[in-house]
Coordinates of C-alpha atoms in Angstrom, one line a residue:
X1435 CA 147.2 107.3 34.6
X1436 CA 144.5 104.0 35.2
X1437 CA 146.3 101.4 33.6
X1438 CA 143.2 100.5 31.4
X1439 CA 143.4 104.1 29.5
X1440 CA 147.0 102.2 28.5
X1441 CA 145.4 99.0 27.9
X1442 CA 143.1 100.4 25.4
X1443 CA 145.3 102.2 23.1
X1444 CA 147.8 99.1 23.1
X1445 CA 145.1 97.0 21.3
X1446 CA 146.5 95.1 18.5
X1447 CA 145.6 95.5 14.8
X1448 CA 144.4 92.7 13.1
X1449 CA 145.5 92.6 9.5
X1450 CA 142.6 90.1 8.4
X1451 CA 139.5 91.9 6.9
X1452 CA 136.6 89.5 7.7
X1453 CA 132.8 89.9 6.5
X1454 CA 131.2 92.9 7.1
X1455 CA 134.3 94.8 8.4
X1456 CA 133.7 98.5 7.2
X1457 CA 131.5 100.6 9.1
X1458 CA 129.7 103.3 7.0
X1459 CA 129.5 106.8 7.9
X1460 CA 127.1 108.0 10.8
X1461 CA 123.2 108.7 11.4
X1462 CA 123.5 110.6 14.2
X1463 CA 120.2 109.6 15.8
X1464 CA 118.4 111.8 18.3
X1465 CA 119.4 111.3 21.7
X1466 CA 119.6 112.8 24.9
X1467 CA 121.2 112.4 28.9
X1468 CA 118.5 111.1 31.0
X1469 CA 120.8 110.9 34.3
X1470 CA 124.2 111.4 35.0
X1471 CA 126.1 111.0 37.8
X1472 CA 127.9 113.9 39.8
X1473 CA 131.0 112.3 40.5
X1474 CA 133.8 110.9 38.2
X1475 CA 135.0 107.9 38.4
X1476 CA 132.0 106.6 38.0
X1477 CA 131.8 103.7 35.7
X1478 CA 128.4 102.3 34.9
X1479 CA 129.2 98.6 33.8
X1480 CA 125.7 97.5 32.5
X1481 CA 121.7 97.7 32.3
X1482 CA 118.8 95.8 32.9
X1483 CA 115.3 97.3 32.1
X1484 CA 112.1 96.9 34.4
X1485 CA 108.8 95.8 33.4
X1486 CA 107.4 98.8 34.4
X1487 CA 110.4 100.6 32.8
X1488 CA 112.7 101.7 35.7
X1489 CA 116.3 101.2 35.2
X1490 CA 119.0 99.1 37.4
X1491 CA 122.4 100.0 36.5
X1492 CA 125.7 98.4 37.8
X1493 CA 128.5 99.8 38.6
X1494 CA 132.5 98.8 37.8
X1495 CA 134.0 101.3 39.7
X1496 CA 132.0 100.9 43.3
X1497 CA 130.3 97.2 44.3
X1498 CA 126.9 99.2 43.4
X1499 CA 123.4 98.3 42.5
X1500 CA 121.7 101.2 41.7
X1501 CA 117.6 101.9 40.6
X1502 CA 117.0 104.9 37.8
X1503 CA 113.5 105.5 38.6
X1504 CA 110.9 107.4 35.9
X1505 CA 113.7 107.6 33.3
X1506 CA 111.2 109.2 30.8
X1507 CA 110.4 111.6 32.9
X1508 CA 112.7 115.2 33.5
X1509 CA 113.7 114.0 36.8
X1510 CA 114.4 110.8 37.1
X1511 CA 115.6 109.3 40.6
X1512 CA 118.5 107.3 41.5
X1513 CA 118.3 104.5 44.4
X1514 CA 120.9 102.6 45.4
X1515 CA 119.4 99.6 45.8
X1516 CA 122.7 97.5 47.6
X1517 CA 126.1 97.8 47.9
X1518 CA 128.3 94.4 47.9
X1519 CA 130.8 94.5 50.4
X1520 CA 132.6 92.0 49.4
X1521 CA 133.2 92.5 45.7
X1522 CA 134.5 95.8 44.8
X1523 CA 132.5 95.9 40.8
X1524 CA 129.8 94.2 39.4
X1525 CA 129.1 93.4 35.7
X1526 CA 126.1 91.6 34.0
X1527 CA 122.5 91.8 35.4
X1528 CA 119.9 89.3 33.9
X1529 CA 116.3 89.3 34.7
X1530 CA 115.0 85.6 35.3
X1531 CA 111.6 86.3 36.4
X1532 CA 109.5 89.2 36.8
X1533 CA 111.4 91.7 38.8
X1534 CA 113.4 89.1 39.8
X1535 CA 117.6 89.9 38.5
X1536 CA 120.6 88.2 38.7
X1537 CA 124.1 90.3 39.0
X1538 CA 127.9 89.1 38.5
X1539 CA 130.6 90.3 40.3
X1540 CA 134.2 90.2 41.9
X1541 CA 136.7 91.8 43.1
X1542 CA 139.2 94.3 40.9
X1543 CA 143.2 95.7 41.5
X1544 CA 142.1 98.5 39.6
X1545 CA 139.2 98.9 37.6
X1546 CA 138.4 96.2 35.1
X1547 CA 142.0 94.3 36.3
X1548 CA 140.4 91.1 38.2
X1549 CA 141.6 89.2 40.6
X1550 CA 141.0 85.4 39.6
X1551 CA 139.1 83.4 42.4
X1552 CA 137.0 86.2 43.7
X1553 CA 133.6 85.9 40.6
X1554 CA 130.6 85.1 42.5
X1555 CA 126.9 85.5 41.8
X1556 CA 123.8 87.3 43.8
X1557 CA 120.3 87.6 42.8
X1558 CA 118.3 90.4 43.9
X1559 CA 114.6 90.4 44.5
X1560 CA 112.8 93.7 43.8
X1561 CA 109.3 91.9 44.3
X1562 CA 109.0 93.3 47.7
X1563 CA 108.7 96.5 49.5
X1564 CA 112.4 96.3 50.0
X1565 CA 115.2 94.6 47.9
X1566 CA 116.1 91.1 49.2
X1567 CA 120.1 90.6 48.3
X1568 CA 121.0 86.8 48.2
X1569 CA 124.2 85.2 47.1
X1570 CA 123.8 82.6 44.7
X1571 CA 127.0 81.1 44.0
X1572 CA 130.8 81.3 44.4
X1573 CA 132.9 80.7 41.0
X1574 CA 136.3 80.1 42.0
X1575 CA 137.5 79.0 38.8
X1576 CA 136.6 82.1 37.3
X1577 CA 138.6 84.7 36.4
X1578 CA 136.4 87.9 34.7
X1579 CA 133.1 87.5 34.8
X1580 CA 131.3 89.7 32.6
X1581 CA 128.3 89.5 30.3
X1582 CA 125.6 87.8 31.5
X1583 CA 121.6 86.2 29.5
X1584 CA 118.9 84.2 31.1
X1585 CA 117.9 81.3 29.4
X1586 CA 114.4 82.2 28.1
X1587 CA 112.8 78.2 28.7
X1588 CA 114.8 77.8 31.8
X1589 CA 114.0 80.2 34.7
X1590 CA 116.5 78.8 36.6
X1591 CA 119.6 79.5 34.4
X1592 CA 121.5 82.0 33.5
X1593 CA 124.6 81.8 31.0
X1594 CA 127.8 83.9 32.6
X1595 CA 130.5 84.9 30.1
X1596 CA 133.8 84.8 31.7
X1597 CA 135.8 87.2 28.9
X1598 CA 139.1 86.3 30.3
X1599 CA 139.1 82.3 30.3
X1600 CA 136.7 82.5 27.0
X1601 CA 134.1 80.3 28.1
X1602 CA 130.8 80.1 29.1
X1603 CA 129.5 79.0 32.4
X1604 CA 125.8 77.7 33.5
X1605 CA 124.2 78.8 36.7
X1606 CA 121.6 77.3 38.2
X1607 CA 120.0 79.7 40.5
X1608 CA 117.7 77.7 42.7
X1609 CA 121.0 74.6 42.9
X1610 CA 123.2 76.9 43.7
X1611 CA 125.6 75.1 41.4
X1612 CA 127.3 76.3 38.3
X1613 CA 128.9 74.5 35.0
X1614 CA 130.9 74.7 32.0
X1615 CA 128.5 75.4 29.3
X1616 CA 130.5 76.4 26.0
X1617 CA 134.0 76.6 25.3
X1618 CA 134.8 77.4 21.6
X1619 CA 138.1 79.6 19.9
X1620 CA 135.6 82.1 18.7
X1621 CA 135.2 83.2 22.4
X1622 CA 138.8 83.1 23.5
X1623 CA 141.5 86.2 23.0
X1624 CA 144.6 85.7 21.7
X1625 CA 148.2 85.2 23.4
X1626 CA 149.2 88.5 22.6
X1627 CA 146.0 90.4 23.9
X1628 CA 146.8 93.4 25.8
X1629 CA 143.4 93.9 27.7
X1630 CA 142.5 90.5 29.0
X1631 CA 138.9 90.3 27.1
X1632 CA 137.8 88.0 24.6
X1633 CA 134.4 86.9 25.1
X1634 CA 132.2 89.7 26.5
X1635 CA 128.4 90.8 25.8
X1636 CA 125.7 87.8 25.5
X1637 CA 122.1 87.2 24.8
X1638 CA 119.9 84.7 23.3
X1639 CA 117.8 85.5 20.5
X1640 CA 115.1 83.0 18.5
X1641 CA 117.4 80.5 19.7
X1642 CA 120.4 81.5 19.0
X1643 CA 123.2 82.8 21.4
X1644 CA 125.2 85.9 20.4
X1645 CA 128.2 87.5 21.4
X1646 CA 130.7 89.8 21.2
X1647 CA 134.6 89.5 21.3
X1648 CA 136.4 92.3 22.5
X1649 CA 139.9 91.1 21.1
X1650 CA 139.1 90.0 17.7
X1651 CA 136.5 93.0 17.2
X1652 CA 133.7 90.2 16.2
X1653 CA 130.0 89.3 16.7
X1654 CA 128.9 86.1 16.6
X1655 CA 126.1 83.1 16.9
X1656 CA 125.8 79.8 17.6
X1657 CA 122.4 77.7 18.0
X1658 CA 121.8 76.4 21.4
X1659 CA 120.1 73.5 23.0
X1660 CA 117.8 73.4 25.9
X1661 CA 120.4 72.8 28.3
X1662 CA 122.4 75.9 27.4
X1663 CA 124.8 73.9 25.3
X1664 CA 125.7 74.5 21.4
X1665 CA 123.3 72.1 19.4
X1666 CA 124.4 69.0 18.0
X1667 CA 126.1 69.9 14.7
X1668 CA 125.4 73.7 14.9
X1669 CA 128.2 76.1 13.7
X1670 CA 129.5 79.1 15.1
X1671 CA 128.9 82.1 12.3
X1672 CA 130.2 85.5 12.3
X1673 CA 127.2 88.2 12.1
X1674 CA 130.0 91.4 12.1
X1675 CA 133.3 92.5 12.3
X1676 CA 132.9 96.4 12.9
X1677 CA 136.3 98.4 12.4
X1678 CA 136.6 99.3 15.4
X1679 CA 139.4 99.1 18.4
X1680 CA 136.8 97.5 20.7
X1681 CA 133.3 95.7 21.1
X1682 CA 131.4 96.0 24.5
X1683 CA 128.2 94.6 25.7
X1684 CA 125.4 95.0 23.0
X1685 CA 121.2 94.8 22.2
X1686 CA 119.0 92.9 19.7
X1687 CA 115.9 94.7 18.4
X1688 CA 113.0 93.4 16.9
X1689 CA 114.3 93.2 13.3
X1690 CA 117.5 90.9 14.7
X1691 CA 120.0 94.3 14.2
X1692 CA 122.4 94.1 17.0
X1693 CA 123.0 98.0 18.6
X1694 CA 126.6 97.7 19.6
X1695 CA 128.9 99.8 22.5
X1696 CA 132.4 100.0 21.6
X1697 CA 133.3 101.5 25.3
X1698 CA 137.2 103.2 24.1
X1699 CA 135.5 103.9 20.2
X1700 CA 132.9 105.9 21.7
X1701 CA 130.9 105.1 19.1
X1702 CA 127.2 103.2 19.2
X1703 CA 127.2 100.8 16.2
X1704 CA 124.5 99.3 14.8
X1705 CA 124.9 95.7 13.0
X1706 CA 122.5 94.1 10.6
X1707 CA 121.9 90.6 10.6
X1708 CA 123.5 90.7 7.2
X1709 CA 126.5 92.1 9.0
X1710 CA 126.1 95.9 7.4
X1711 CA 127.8 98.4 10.0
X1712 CA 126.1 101.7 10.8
X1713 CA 127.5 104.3 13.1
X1714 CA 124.0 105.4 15.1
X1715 CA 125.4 107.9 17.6
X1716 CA 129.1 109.1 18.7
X1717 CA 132.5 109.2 18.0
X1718 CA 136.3 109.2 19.2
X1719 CA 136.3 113.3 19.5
X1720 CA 132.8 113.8 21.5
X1721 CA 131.2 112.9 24.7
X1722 CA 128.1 112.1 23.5
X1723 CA 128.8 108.0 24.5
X1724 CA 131.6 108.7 25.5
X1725 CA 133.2 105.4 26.9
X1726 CA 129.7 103.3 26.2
X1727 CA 129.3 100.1 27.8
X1728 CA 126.0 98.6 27.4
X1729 CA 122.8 99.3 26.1
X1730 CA 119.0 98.2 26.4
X1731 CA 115.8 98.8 24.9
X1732 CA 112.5 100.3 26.5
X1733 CA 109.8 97.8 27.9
X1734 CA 107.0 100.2 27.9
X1735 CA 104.6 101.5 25.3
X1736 CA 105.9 105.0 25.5
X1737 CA 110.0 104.0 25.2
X1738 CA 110.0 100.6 23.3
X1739 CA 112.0 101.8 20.7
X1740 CA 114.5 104.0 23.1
X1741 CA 118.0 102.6 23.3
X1742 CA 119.1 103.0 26.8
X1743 CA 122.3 103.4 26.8
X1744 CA 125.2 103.6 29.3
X1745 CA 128.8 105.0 29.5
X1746 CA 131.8 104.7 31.9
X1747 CA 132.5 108.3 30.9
X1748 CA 135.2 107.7 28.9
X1749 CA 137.5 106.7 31.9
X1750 CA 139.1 103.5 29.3
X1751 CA 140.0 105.6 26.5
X1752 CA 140.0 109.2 27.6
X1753 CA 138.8 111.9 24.8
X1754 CA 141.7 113.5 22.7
X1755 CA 143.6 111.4 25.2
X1756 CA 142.5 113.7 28.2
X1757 CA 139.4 114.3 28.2
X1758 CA 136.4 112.5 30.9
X1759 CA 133.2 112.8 32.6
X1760 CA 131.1 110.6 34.9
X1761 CA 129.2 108.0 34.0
X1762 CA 125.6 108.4 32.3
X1763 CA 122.7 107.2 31.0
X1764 CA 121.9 108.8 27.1
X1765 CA 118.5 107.5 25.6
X1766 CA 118.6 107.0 21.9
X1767 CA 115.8 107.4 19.8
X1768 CA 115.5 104.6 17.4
X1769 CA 112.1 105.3 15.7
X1770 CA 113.4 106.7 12.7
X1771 CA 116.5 104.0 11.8
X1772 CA 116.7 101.8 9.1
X1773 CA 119.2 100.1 7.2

């Protein structure tokens, strides 16, 4: 048995009940598989969106990069667009500028069990008629690299979450350099954490960086400064607390309501800024996001409101305890939500 189907149902329970903590009963949205792949395992890790609305996907269980092409469409295409022989998974993906993406990765005993010392970060340049693959930056120091956010005045920069050390580090993609950014308990895991994830999905939104912690089952925020840093006298806040076993990688709409993967829950939650907990899509007895790890919005006219969202097919947490599939990609309609 993968040690992380163990891992997951050894979570601990947290007796506290913080703000927000129930999660009301289901919408069931409208959804449906735009591609998934033919072989399990196959453990699609995160998302990153095009301008022109193509989809780049890594992958956890191979060192893959791979291009969803015309996801809209009834046949979309998958491209591998480069495999990383030296890692053996990637993670986060960022866009800094316009088709321009930067990817975390390292290299795993098993999947999502890292080796510390072997983090490093690549961008990859889809500007051109082919991809142009370029290592960044080594983190030694790091031990699980994992959600990833550009910051959206600095070009340059890209925040790296590492969910095992709880902390944040700054890259600076043209110095080839990286630093410690934020550090704060809210990000770390406790001593007694099974699965070694605290900190895990980021992003900044109106100025404000959010994230998710896999171990105490929280969202929160913090203001920022230019630099990347937590601004002077800003607080950390908790936006949720879902009921849940587990909190994933995650997406901010419009109206600040954070669409949440739970990965083992298999469950897609959506959290108002209020911190009122909806169940969208999914549950622990159906594949329908079955094992979902990230998510992203549409950046075209025609899918703007599609959630994009993607699964490891359940390989964490298996359905009924048995139960997989591959990977996928599952669009969501979000049209018709509201709180």
């Amino acid at each position: 048995m993968h040690p992380l189907r163990i891992l997951f149902s050894l979570i601990p329970v947290i007796s506290a009940t913080p703000l927000g903590r129930k999660v009301e009963s289901g919408v069931s949205l409208p959804s449906h598989v735009v591609y998934q792949f033919p072989d399990s395992p196959s453990w699609i890790e995160n998302i990153a969106v095009r301008q022109n609305g193509d989809l780049l996907l890594t992958m956890l269980s191979t060192p893959e990069l791979f291009l969803l092409r015309n996801p809209r469409t009834k046949s979309p295409e998958l491209k591998l667009v480069h495999s990383f022989n030296t890692l053996t998974g990637l993670l986060g993906i960022a866009e800094t500028t316009p088709d321009v993406f930067i990817t975390a990765g390292g290299n795993f005993s098993n999947i999502a069990v890292p080796i510390p010392g072997t983090s490093s970060v690549w961008e990859v340049n889809l500007r051109g008629k082919n991809p142009k693959v370029c290592k960044v930056v080594d983190i030694p120091e790091a031990v699980f690299v994992n959600g990833m956010t550009t910051l959206p005045w600095d070009k340059n920069s890209v925040l790296v979450a590492d969910s095992t050390l709880g902390k944040i580090f700054k890259v600076n993609i043209r110095a080839k350099t990286y630093e410690l950014a934020i550090d704060v308990p809210e990000m770390h895991m406790g001593s007694d954490a099974v699965v070694p994830i605290g900190i895990n999905g980021i992003t900044i939104h109106k100025g404000y960086l959010y994230w998710t912690n896999s171990y105490y089952r929280k969202i929160y925020k913090v203001q920022i400064n230019k630099t990347g840093g937590i601004a002077t006298g800003a607080k950390v806040q908790t936006v949720g607390s879902p009921d849940v076993d587990f909190l994933d990688d995650f997406a901010l709409d419009n109206n600040g309501n954070i669409w949440a993967t739970t990965n083992g829950d298999d469950e897609l939650l959506v959290v108002s800024p209020q911190g009122k907990v909806v169940v969208a899509l999914g549950s622990s007895t159906e594949l329908t996001v079955a094992g979902d790890t990230a998510a992203a919005f549409g950046r075209t006219k025609g899918d703007e409101k599609t959630l994009y969202v993607v699964t490891d097919g359940a390989l964490a947490a298996p359905i009924n305890g048995t139960i997989t599939e591959a990977g996928k990609v599952v669009a969501v309609d979000t049209r018709e939500f509201n709180f």
